Amino acid sequence: MKPNVAAARDALSHLEIDDKEVSVRSKSRDFFWYSPVLKERLDHVVGDFVVAPKTEAEVIEVLKTCYAHDVPVTTRGAGTGNYGQAMPLEGGCILHLKNMAAVKEIHPGRVIVEPGCLLKDLDAACIEQSGQEIRMYSSTWATATIGGFIAGGSGGVGSCTWGSLRDLGNIIRLRVVTMEEEPRILEFTGEALARVSHAYGTNGIITEIEMPLAPAYDWVEMFVAYDDFTPAMELAEAVANEDGILIKLATVFEAPIAHAYFQRVKPHVEEGTHMVGLMVAPHSMDGFLTLLARMGGTLIYRSDDNDWERTPGPVFEYGWNHTTLRALKVEPSITYLQVRYGYPQHKELIGKMRAEFSPEVLQHLEVLREQGKVMFAGLSLVKFTTEERLDEIIRMHEEAGAMIFNPHRYTLEEGGRQTVDDRQLAFKREADPKGLLNPGKMIAWDDPNWAFDRMYAYPKMQAAE
Ligand code: FAD
């Protein structure tokens, strides 16, 4: 059926609607432009109107109305995703969750929150009311929502200790609304969480979230400098392997990243400086400094004691995808890869990739804990030349055994493990029978026989003018 956008918009006119051209355009975009490949393909994409429900009942009303008029619905947290996840490829309604931001309950070890709450506000409420903090957050802590993190993110600051969002125990419960003639409200725990977490809102809207908490600390943030890359990488790995030392971040930057792209760090490092960024709990500092003395390395900055004229700001805002952002600001031709350097070959693989590609590809590593093993996620910086070369670099990583989560694709499968997630697909069949939720992002829904031999192009994507 052809969407009747005007009818849906009229029927929802008593809600908070925004259909001003400029703001609809800006709320139709995320950080897709990090990728030159996505920039070229998605730049023109725009929704028809934005609606910002205040309650779950209003979410249900939006979904029911859009269902009746065959209008696609793409959910928006804060629009900080990098893969065009929040972009309405077919236009239609943008469901903006900014008004559903309440922290509802805080208990020992857990919090119940609405999806539109910013990570920083959630963290602040937990710290203030209970002395606890969220276990992990994307480095977009200051701007991103908890709902967008769960539906579109994977892990981040804290993952060196707690693992990724998909690991058991890192999400407790999700409440989800379906897009049917009569939307249903479902509560998911355990295995069922995988149906909707990291599903880009393609099969349900998350309206309430229960997350685990950890004791809050006044983290000591640091930079440690090295003349060589390998000892820098080894410090990051070693501190994560010291079970008695509590950390929240261990990031490795190959030279010349710190000197070339980190303006406030630049006066304190050389071009050849490899650097480690860290967050360590105050009571673990003695242990950490002992380890550092054993392993070498120069502590050039600590947040609780320094004489830097201009402080660098939060160290985590140099890590995860903020590294790419800082590099892009200085050198617009930079783009990036997302690599999994799995245990136990992680260091060997990183060595191989450095030998093959540095300095065209510079290593930026994040310590990641998976099933009790310490390994690395790579958010490598790439000097972009052509799409063909980028594809070749990706292929060579894969051939060497380094798994790539391709950040230059807008579908769940291509940005993931290039396989169909049967749980997400099965739930979409049940919860979104007309295929109206964030269309074009789940290949398995559109074309179950897709071979992944080339980039998927959603056939119903708006044409560029
Ligand atoms: P959005 O971009 O608005 O949405 C993300 C996806 O979730 C979209 O598909 C959207 O439709 C869907 N969605 C949003 N809310 C809901 C809901 N309630 N129900 C159903 N679907 C929903 N990501 C990481 O994982 N770790 C990082 O460390 C990290 N660092 C980043 C650094 C920078 C500088 C940038 C630009 C991005 C980074 N990202 C990172 C990506 C992104 O910022 C995070 O994943 C972020 O948490 C997304 O939150 P958001 O509110 O902006 O979500």
Coordinates of C-alpha atoms and ligand atoms in Angstrom, one line a residue:
M1 CA 0.0 0.0 0.0
K2 CA 1.1 3.5 -0.7
P3 CA 1.8 5.5 2.4
N4 CA -0.7 8.3 3.3
V5 CA 1.7 10.6 5.1
A6 CA -0.7 13.5 5.2
A7 CA -3.5 11.4 6.8
A8 CA -1.1 10.1 9.5
R9 CA 0.3 13.5 10.3
D10 CA -3.2 15.0 10.6
A11 CA -4.4 12.2 12.8
L12 CA -1.4 12.9 15.1
S13 CA -1.6 16.7 15.1
H14 CA -2.6 16.9 18.8
L15 CA 0.9 15.4 19.7
E16 CA 4.2 17.3 19.6
I17 CA 4.8 17.5 15.8
D18 CA 7.6 19.2 14.0
D19 CA 7.3 19.5 10.2
K20 CA 9.5 22.5 9.6
E21 CA 11.7 21.6 6.6
V22 CA 15.1 22.6 8.2
S23 CA 14.5 20.8 11.5
V24 CA 13.0 17.7 9.8
R25 CA 16.1 17.5 7.7
S26 CA 18.4 17.8 10.6
K27 CA 16.5 15.2 12.6
S28 CA 16.7 12.8 9.7
R29 CA 20.4 12.7 9.9
D30 CA 23.0 11.0 12.1
F31 CA 26.7 10.7 12.0
F32 CA 26.6 8.7 8.7
W33 CA 29.0 11.2 7.2
Y34 CA 31.9 9.6 9.1
S35 CA 31.9 7.2 6.2
P36 CA 32.6 8.6 2.7
V37 CA 30.7 5.7 1.3
L38 CA 27.6 6.4 3.3
K39 CA 27.9 10.1 2.8
E40 CA 27.6 9.6 -0.9
R41 CA 24.6 7.4 -0.7
L42 CA 22.5 8.8 2.2
D43 CA 23.1 12.5 2.2
H44 CA 19.7 13.3 0.5
V45 CA 17.6 11.1 2.9
V46 CA 14.9 13.0 4.7
G47 CA 11.7 12.1 6.7
D48 CA 8.3 13.8 6.3
F49 CA 7.6 14.8 9.9
V50 CA 8.9 14.3 13.4
V51 CA 6.6 13.4 16.3
A52 CA 7.9 13.4 19.9
P53 CA 5.6 11.3 22.2
K54 CA 5.6 12.1 25.9
T55 CA 4.3 8.7 27.1
E56 CA 4.2 5.0 26.1
A57 CA 0.5 5.5 25.3
E58 CA 1.5 8.2 22.8
V59 CA 4.1 5.9 21.2
I60 CA 1.4 3.3 20.8
E61 CA -0.9 5.9 19.2
V62 CA 1.9 6.9 16.7
L63 CA 2.6 3.3 15.7
K64 CA -1.1 2.4 15.4
T65 CA -1.8 5.5 13.3
C66 CA 1.2 5.0 11.0
Y67 CA 0.3 1.3 10.7
A68 CA -3.2 2.3 9.5
H69 CA -1.8 4.7 6.9
D70 CA 1.2 2.5 5.9
V71 CA 3.7 5.1 6.9
P72 CA 7.3 4.1 7.8
V73 CA 8.5 4.9 11.3
T74 CA 12.2 5.4 12.1
T75 CA 13.0 5.9 15.7
R76 CA 15.5 8.6 16.9
G77 CA 17.3 8.8 20.2
A78 CA 19.9 11.6 19.7
G79 CA 21.1 10.6 16.2
T80 CA 24.7 10.0 17.1
G81 CA 25.0 6.6 15.4
N82 CA 27.6 6.3 12.6
Y83 CA 25.9 4.0 10.1
G84 CA 22.8 5.9 9.1
Q85 CA 20.9 3.6 11.5
A86 CA 18.5 6.5 12.4
M87 CA 18.0 7.7 8.9
P88 CA 14.6 7.2 7.3
L89 CA 15.5 5.7 4.0
E90 CA 11.9 5.7 2.7
G91 CA 10.9 9.0 4.5
G92 CA 7.8 8.9 6.7
C93 CA 7.6 9.5 10.4
I94 CA 10.5 10.1 12.7
L95 CA 9.7 9.0 16.2
H96 CA 11.8 11.2 18.4
L97 CA 12.1 10.0 22.0
K98 CA 13.5 13.1 23.6
N99 CA 10.4 13.6 25.8
M100 CA 10.6 10.1 27.3
A101 CA 13.7 10.7 29.4
A102 CA 12.6 9.9 33.0
V103 CA 14.8 7.9 35.4
K104 CA 12.0 6.0 37.1
E105 CA 13.6 3.9 39.8
I106 CA 17.1 3.3 41.2
H107 CA 17.8 0.2 43.3
P108 CA 21.0 -1.5 44.5
G109 CA 22.6 -2.8 41.3
R110 CA 20.0 -1.6 38.8
V111 CA 18.1 1.3 37.3
I112 CA 14.8 1.6 35.4
V113 CA 14.8 4.4 32.8
E114 CA 12.9 5.7 29.8
P115 CA 14.8 5.3 26.5
G116 CA 15.2 9.0 25.7
C117 CA 17.3 9.7 28.8
L118 CA 20.8 10.9 27.9
L119 CA 23.6 8.6 29.2
K120 CA 25.1 11.5 31.1
D121 CA 21.8 12.4 32.8
L122 CA 21.2 8.7 33.7
D123 CA 24.7 8.5 35.1
A124 CA 24.3 11.7 37.1
A125 CA 21.0 10.5 38.6
C126 CA 22.4 7.2 39.6
I127 CA 25.5 8.8 41.2
E128 CA 23.5 11.4 43.0
Q129 CA 20.8 9.2 44.4
S130 CA 22.7 6.0 45.1
G131 CA 26.5 6.3 44.7
Q132 CA 26.2 4.0 41.7
E133 CA 27.0 4.5 38.0
I134 CA 26.2 2.8 34.7
R135 CA 28.6 0.0 33.9
M136 CA 29.3 1.1 30.3
Y137 CA 28.5 3.9 27.9
S138 CA 29.4 5.0 24.4
S139 CA 32.0 7.8 24.3
T140 CA 29.0 10.0 23.2
W141 CA 28.0 9.9 26.9
A142 CA 27.3 13.6 26.8
T143 CA 24.9 13.5 23.8
A144 CA 23.5 10.0 23.2
T145 CA 20.5 8.3 24.7
I146 CA 20.3 5.0 26.6
G147 CA 17.7 3.7 24.1
G148 CA 19.9 4.6 21.1
F149 CA 22.9 3.0 22.8
I150 CA 21.0 -0.3 23.3
A151 CA 19.3 -0.3 19.9
G152 CA 22.2 1.0 17.9
G153 CA 25.4 0.8 19.9
S154 CA 27.6 -2.1 21.0
G155 CA 29.8 -1.2 24.0
G156 CA 32.3 1.4 25.0
V157 CA 33.8 3.0 28.1
G158 CA 33.5 0.2 30.7
S159 CA 33.7 -2.7 28.2
C160 CA 37.3 -3.4 29.3
T161 CA 35.8 -4.6 32.5
W162 CA 32.2 -5.5 31.8
G163 CA 32.3 -6.7 28.2
S164 CA 29.8 -5.6 25.5
L165 CA 26.1 -4.8 25.7
R166 CA 25.2 -8.1 24.1
D167 CA 27.0 -10.1 26.9
L168 CA 24.7 -11.7 29.4
G169 CA 23.9 -9.5 32.4
N170 CA 24.6 -6.2 30.8
I171 CA 21.0 -5.5 30.0
I172 CA 18.4 -6.7 32.5
R173 CA 15.0 -6.0 30.9
L174 CA 13.5 -4.2 27.9
R175 CA 9.9 -3.2 27.4
V176 CA 9.0 -3.1 23.8
V177 CA 6.0 -1.8 21.8
T178 CA 5.1 -3.6 18.5
M179 CA 3.8 -2.0 15.2
E180 CA 0.6 -3.9 14.5
E181 CA -3.0 -2.9 14.0
E182 CA -3.2 -3.2 17.8
P183 CA 0.3 -2.6 19.1
R184 CA 1.3 -4.9 22.0
I185 CA 3.5 -4.2 24.9
L186 CA 6.0 -6.9 25.6
E187 CA 8.6 -7.4 28.3
F188 CA 11.9 -9.1 27.4
T189 CA 14.6 -10.7 29.6
G190 CA 17.2 -13.4 29.0
E191 CA 17.4 -14.9 25.5
A192 CA 14.5 -12.6 24.3
L193 CA 16.7 -9.5 24.8
A194 CA 18.6 -10.3 21.6
R195 CA 15.4 -9.8 19.5
V196 CA 15.5 -6.1 19.9
S197 CA 18.9 -5.1 21.3
H198 CA 21.1 -3.8 18.5
A199 CA 18.2 -4.2 16.0
Y200 CA 18.2 -0.5 15.0
G201 CA 14.5 -0.2 16.0
T202 CA 13.6 -2.5 13.0
N203 CA 11.2 -4.7 14.9
G204 CA 9.9 -2.8 18.0
I205 CA 10.2 0.4 20.0
I206 CA 11.9 0.2 23.4
T207 CA 9.9 2.2 25.9
E208 CA 11.5 1.1 29.2
I209 CA 14.9 -0.2 30.1
E210 CA 16.4 -1.9 33.1
M211 CA 20.2 -1.7 33.3
P212 CA 22.7 -3.0 35.9
L213 CA 24.8 -0.6 37.9
A214 CA 28.2 -0.6 39.5
P215 CA 29.7 1.4 42.4
A216 CA 30.6 4.9 41.2
Y217 CA 34.1 6.2 41.4
D218 CA 35.9 9.5 40.8
W219 CA 38.0 7.9 38.1
V220 CA 41.6 9.0 37.7
E221 CA 42.1 9.7 34.0
M222 CA 45.5 9.4 32.5
F223 CA 47.7 9.5 29.4
V224 CA 50.9 7.4 29.3
A225 CA 53.5 7.9 26.6
Y226 CA 55.8 5.4 24.9
D227 CA 58.4 5.5 22.2
D228 CA 57.3 2.2 20.8
F229 CA 53.9 0.8 20.0
T230 CA 54.2 -2.7 21.4
P231 CA 54.9 -1.8 25.0
A232 CA 52.0 0.7 24.8
M233 CA 49.7 -2.1 23.7
E234 CA 51.1 -4.4 26.3
L235 CA 50.5 -1.9 29.2
A236 CA 46.8 -1.7 28.1
E237 CA 46.5 -5.4 28.0
A238 CA 48.4 -6.0 31.3
V239 CA 46.3 -3.5 33.3
A240 CA 43.1 -5.2 32.1
N241 CA 44.6 -8.6 33.1
E242 CA 45.4 -7.4 36.6
D243 CA 42.2 -8.6 38.3
G244 CA 42.8 -6.5 41.4
I245 CA 43.1 -3.2 39.5
L246 CA 39.7 -1.6 38.6
I247 CA 39.7 0.2 35.3
K248 CA 37.0 1.7 33.0
L249 CA 39.1 2.5 29.9
A250 CA 42.3 1.4 28.3
T251 CA 42.9 2.8 24.9
V252 CA 46.0 2.6 22.6
F253 CA 46.9 5.3 20.0
E254 CA 49.6 4.5 17.5
A255 CA 51.9 7.4 16.7
P256 CA 51.3 10.0 15.3
I257 CA 47.6 10.0 16.4
A258 CA 48.2 11.9 19.7
H259 CA 50.5 14.5 18.1
A260 CA 48.6 15.0 14.9
Y261 CA 45.0 15.0 16.1
F262 CA 44.7 15.7 19.8
Q263 CA 45.2 19.5 20.0
R264 CA 45.5 19.8 23.7
V265 CA 47.8 16.8 24.0
K266 CA 50.1 17.9 21.2
P267 CA 52.3 20.2 23.3
H268 CA 53.1 17.2 25.6
V269 CA 54.0 14.6 23.0
E270 CA 56.3 14.0 20.0
E271 CA 55.2 12.9 16.6
G272 CA 56.6 9.5 17.4
T273 CA 54.8 9.1 20.7
H274 CA 52.5 6.1 21.1
M275 CA 50.0 6.8 23.8
V276 CA 47.7 4.9 26.2
G277 CA 44.6 6.6 27.6
L278 CA 43.3 5.1 30.9
M279 CA 40.6 5.5 33.6
V280 CA 41.6 3.8 36.9
A281 CA 39.6 3.8 40.1
P282 CA 41.3 5.9 42.8
H283 CA 41.8 3.0 45.2
S284 CA 43.6 1.1 42.3
M285 CA 46.1 3.8 41.7
D286 CA 48.8 2.3 43.9
G287 CA 48.5 -1.0 42.0
F288 CA 48.5 0.7 38.7
L289 CA 51.5 2.9 39.4
T290 CA 53.4 -0.3 40.5
L291 CA 52.5 -2.0 37.3
L292 CA 53.5 1.1 35.3
A293 CA 56.9 1.1 37.1
R294 CA 57.4 -2.5 36.2
M295 CA 56.4 -2.0 32.5
G296 CA 57.9 1.4 31.7
G297 CA 56.1 4.2 30.1
T298 CA 55.9 7.9 31.0
L299 CA 52.8 9.2 32.8
I300 CA 52.3 12.5 31.1
Y301 CA 48.8 13.4 32.4
R302 CA 46.7 12.5 35.4
S303 CA 43.4 14.2 35.9
D304 CA 43.8 14.5 39.7
D305 CA 47.3 16.0 39.6
N306 CA 48.7 17.9 36.6
D307 CA 50.2 21.2 35.6
W308 CA 48.8 21.3 32.0
E309 CA 47.8 24.8 31.1
R310 CA 44.8 23.6 29.1
T311 CA 43.3 20.4 30.5
P312 CA 42.4 17.8 27.9
G313 CA 38.8 17.2 29.1
P314 CA 37.5 13.7 29.7
V315 CA 40.0 11.1 28.5
F316 CA 37.2 8.9 27.3
E317 CA 36.4 11.6 24.8
Y318 CA 39.7 10.7 23.1
G319 CA 38.7 7.0 22.9
W320 CA 36.2 4.9 21.1
N321 CA 34.8 6.7 18.1
H322 CA 35.9 10.1 19.5
T323 CA 39.3 9.3 18.2
T324 CA 37.9 9.2 14.7
L325 CA 36.0 12.5 15.3
R326 CA 39.1 14.3 16.4
A327 CA 41.1 13.0 13.5
L328 CA 38.3 13.9 11.0
K329 CA 38.3 17.5 12.3
V330 CA 42.0 17.9 11.5
E331 CA 42.1 15.8 8.4
P332 CA 38.7 15.4 6.7
S333 CA 39.9 12.5 4.4
I334 CA 40.2 10.2 7.5
T335 CA 37.7 7.5 7.9
Y336 CA 37.8 4.3 10.0
L337 CA 37.3 0.6 10.4
Q338 CA 35.9 -1.5 13.2
V339 CA 38.0 -4.6 13.8
R340 CA 37.8 -7.4 16.3
Y341 CA 41.2 -8.7 17.3
G342 CA 40.1 -11.8 19.1
Y343 CA 41.9 -13.7 21.8
P344 CA 44.5 -15.3 21.7
Q345 CA 45.8 -14.0 18.3
H346 CA 45.0 -10.4 19.0
K347 CA 48.5 -9.1 19.4
E348 CA 49.9 -11.1 16.5
L349 CA 47.1 -9.9 14.2
I350 CA 47.6 -6.3 15.2
G351 CA 51.3 -6.7 14.5
K352 CA 50.5 -8.1 11.0
M353 CA 48.1 -5.3 10.2
R354 CA 50.6 -2.6 11.3
A355 CA 53.3 -4.2 9.2
E356 CA 50.9 -4.3 6.2
F357 CA 49.2 -0.9 6.4
S358 CA 50.8 1.6 8.8
P359 CA 50.7 4.6 8.2
E360 CA 47.8 4.3 5.7
V361 CA 45.9 2.6 8.5
L362 CA 46.8 3.7 12.1
Q363 CA 46.0 1.5 15.0
H364 CA 43.6 2.8 17.6
L365 CA 42.8 0.0 20.0
E366 CA 40.2 -0.4 22.8
V367 CA 40.7 -3.1 25.4
L368 CA 37.6 -5.3 25.4
R369 CA 36.8 -8.2 27.8
E370 CA 34.9 -11.1 26.2
Q371 CA 34.0 -14.2 28.2
G372 CA 36.7 -13.4 30.7
K373 CA 39.4 -12.9 28.0
V374 CA 41.2 -9.6 27.4
M375 CA 41.4 -8.7 23.7
F376 CA 41.2 -5.6 21.5
A377 CA 38.6 -3.8 19.5
G378 CA 40.2 -1.8 16.7
L379 CA 38.7 1.5 15.5
S380 CA 41.6 2.0 13.1
L381 CA 42.0 5.3 11.4
V382 CA 42.2 5.0 7.6
K383 CA 43.5 7.6 5.1
F384 CA 40.7 7.3 2.6
T385 CA 41.6 7.3 -1.1
T386 CA 38.9 5.3 -3.0
E387 CA 36.1 2.9 -2.1
E388 CA 37.9 0.1 -3.9
R389 CA 41.0 0.6 -1.7
L390 CA 38.8 0.7 1.4
D391 CA 37.2 -2.6 0.3
E392 CA 40.6 -4.1 -0.3
I393 CA 41.9 -3.1 3.1
I394 CA 38.8 -4.7 4.7
R395 CA 39.2 -7.9 2.6
M396 CA 42.9 -8.1 3.7
H397 CA 41.9 -7.8 7.3
E398 CA 39.3 -10.5 7.0
E399 CA 41.8 -12.8 5.1
A400 CA 44.3 -12.4 7.9
G401 CA 41.6 -13.5 10.4
A402 CA 40.6 -10.1 11.9
M403 CA 36.8 -9.8 11.9
I404 CA 35.5 -6.5 10.4
F405 CA 32.2 -4.9 11.5
N406 CA 31.9 -2.7 8.4
P407 CA 31.0 0.9 9.4
H408 CA 30.5 1.8 5.7
R409 CA 27.2 0.0 5.4
Y410 CA 23.8 0.9 6.7
T411 CA 22.3 -2.6 7.2
L412 CA 22.4 -4.6 10.3
E413 CA 23.9 -7.6 8.6
E414 CA 26.7 -5.8 6.8
G415 CA 27.6 -3.7 9.8
G416 CA 27.6 -7.0 11.8
R417 CA 28.8 -10.5 11.1
Q418 CA 27.2 -10.6 7.6
T419 CA 24.8 -13.2 8.7
V420 CA 21.1 -13.2 9.3
D421 CA 20.0 -12.9 12.9
D422 CA 17.1 -15.3 12.9
R423 CA 15.8 -14.0 16.3
Q424 CA 15.5 -10.5 15.1
L425 CA 14.0 -11.6 11.8
A426 CA 11.5 -13.9 13.4
F427 CA 10.5 -11.1 15.8
K428 CA 10.1 -8.6 13.0
R429 CA 7.7 -11.0 11.3
E430 CA 5.6 -11.0 14.4
A431 CA 5.9 -7.4 15.5
D432 CA 6.1 -5.4 12.3
P433 CA 4.1 -7.4 9.7
K434 CA 3.9 -4.6 7.2
G435 CA 7.7 -4.0 7.4
L436 CA 7.3 -0.3 8.4
L437 CA 9.9 0.0 11.1
N438 CA 13.1 1.6 10.0
P439 CA 12.8 0.1 6.5
G440 CA 15.9 -0.9 4.5
K441 CA 18.1 -1.7 7.5
M442 CA 17.5 -5.5 7.7
I443 CA 18.4 -7.3 4.5
A444 CA 17.0 -10.6 5.7
W445 CA 13.5 -9.0 5.7
D446 CA 13.8 -7.6 2.1
D447 CA 15.9 -10.4 0.5
P448 CA 16.4 -13.6 2.5
N449 CA 18.7 -14.9 -0.2
W450 CA 21.1 -12.0 -0.3
A451 CA 24.7 -13.3 -0.8
F452 CA 26.7 -10.4 0.7
D453 CA 28.9 -10.4 -2.4
R454 CA 28.4 -6.6 -2.9
M455 CA 27.0 -3.6 -1.0
Y456 CA 23.3 -3.9 -0.4
A457 CA 21.2 -1.0 -2.0
Y458 CA 17.7 -0.7 -0.5
P459 CA 15.5 -0.7 -3.6
K460 CA 12.9 1.6 -2.0
M461 CA 15.4 4.2 -0.9
Q462 CA 14.3 7.8 -1.8
A463 CA 16.0 8.9 -5.0
A464 CA 18.5 11.8 -4.7
E465 CA 17.2 14.9 -6.3
Ligands
FAD1 P1 20.4 7.0 17.6 O1 21.6 7.3 16.7 O2 19.4 8.0 17.7 O3 19.8 5.6 17.3 C1 20.6 4.5 17.1 C2 19.7 3.4 16.5 O4 18.8 3.0 17.5 C3 18.8 3.8 15.4 O5 18.6 2.8 14.5 C4 17.5 4.2 16.0 O6 16.4 4.0 15.1 C5 17.4 3.1 17.1 N1 16.7 3.6 18.3 C6 16.9 4.6 19.1 N2 16.1 4.6 20.2 C7 15.3 3.5 20.1 C8 14.3 3.0 20.9 N3 13.9 3.5 22.0 N4 13.7 1.8 20.4 C9 14.1 1.2 19.3 N5 15.1 1.7 18.5 C10 15.7 2.8 18.9 N6 28.8 3.6 19.8 C11 29.2 2.7 20.7 O7 28.5 1.6 20.9 N7 30.2 2.9 21.5 C12 31.0 4.0 21.5 O8 31.9 4.2 22.2 C13 30.6 5.0 20.5 N8 31.3 6.2 20.4 C14 30.9 7.1 19.4 C15 31.6 8.3 19.3 C16 31.2 9.3 18.4 C17 32.0 10.6 18.3 C18 30.1 9.0 17.6 C19 29.6 10.1 16.6 C20 29.4 7.9 17.7 C21 29.8 6.9 18.6 N9 29.0 5.7 18.8 C22 29.4 4.8 19.7 C23 27.8 5.5 18.1 C24 26.6 6.1 18.9 O9 27.0 7.4 19.4 C25 26.1 5.3 20.1 O10 25.8 4.0 19.7 C26 25.0 6.0 20.8 O11 24.8 5.4 22.0 C27 23.7 6.0 20.0 O12 22.7 6.7 20.8 P2 21.7 7.7 20.1 O13 20.7 8.2 21.2 O14 22.4 8.8 19.4 O15 21.0 6.8 19.1

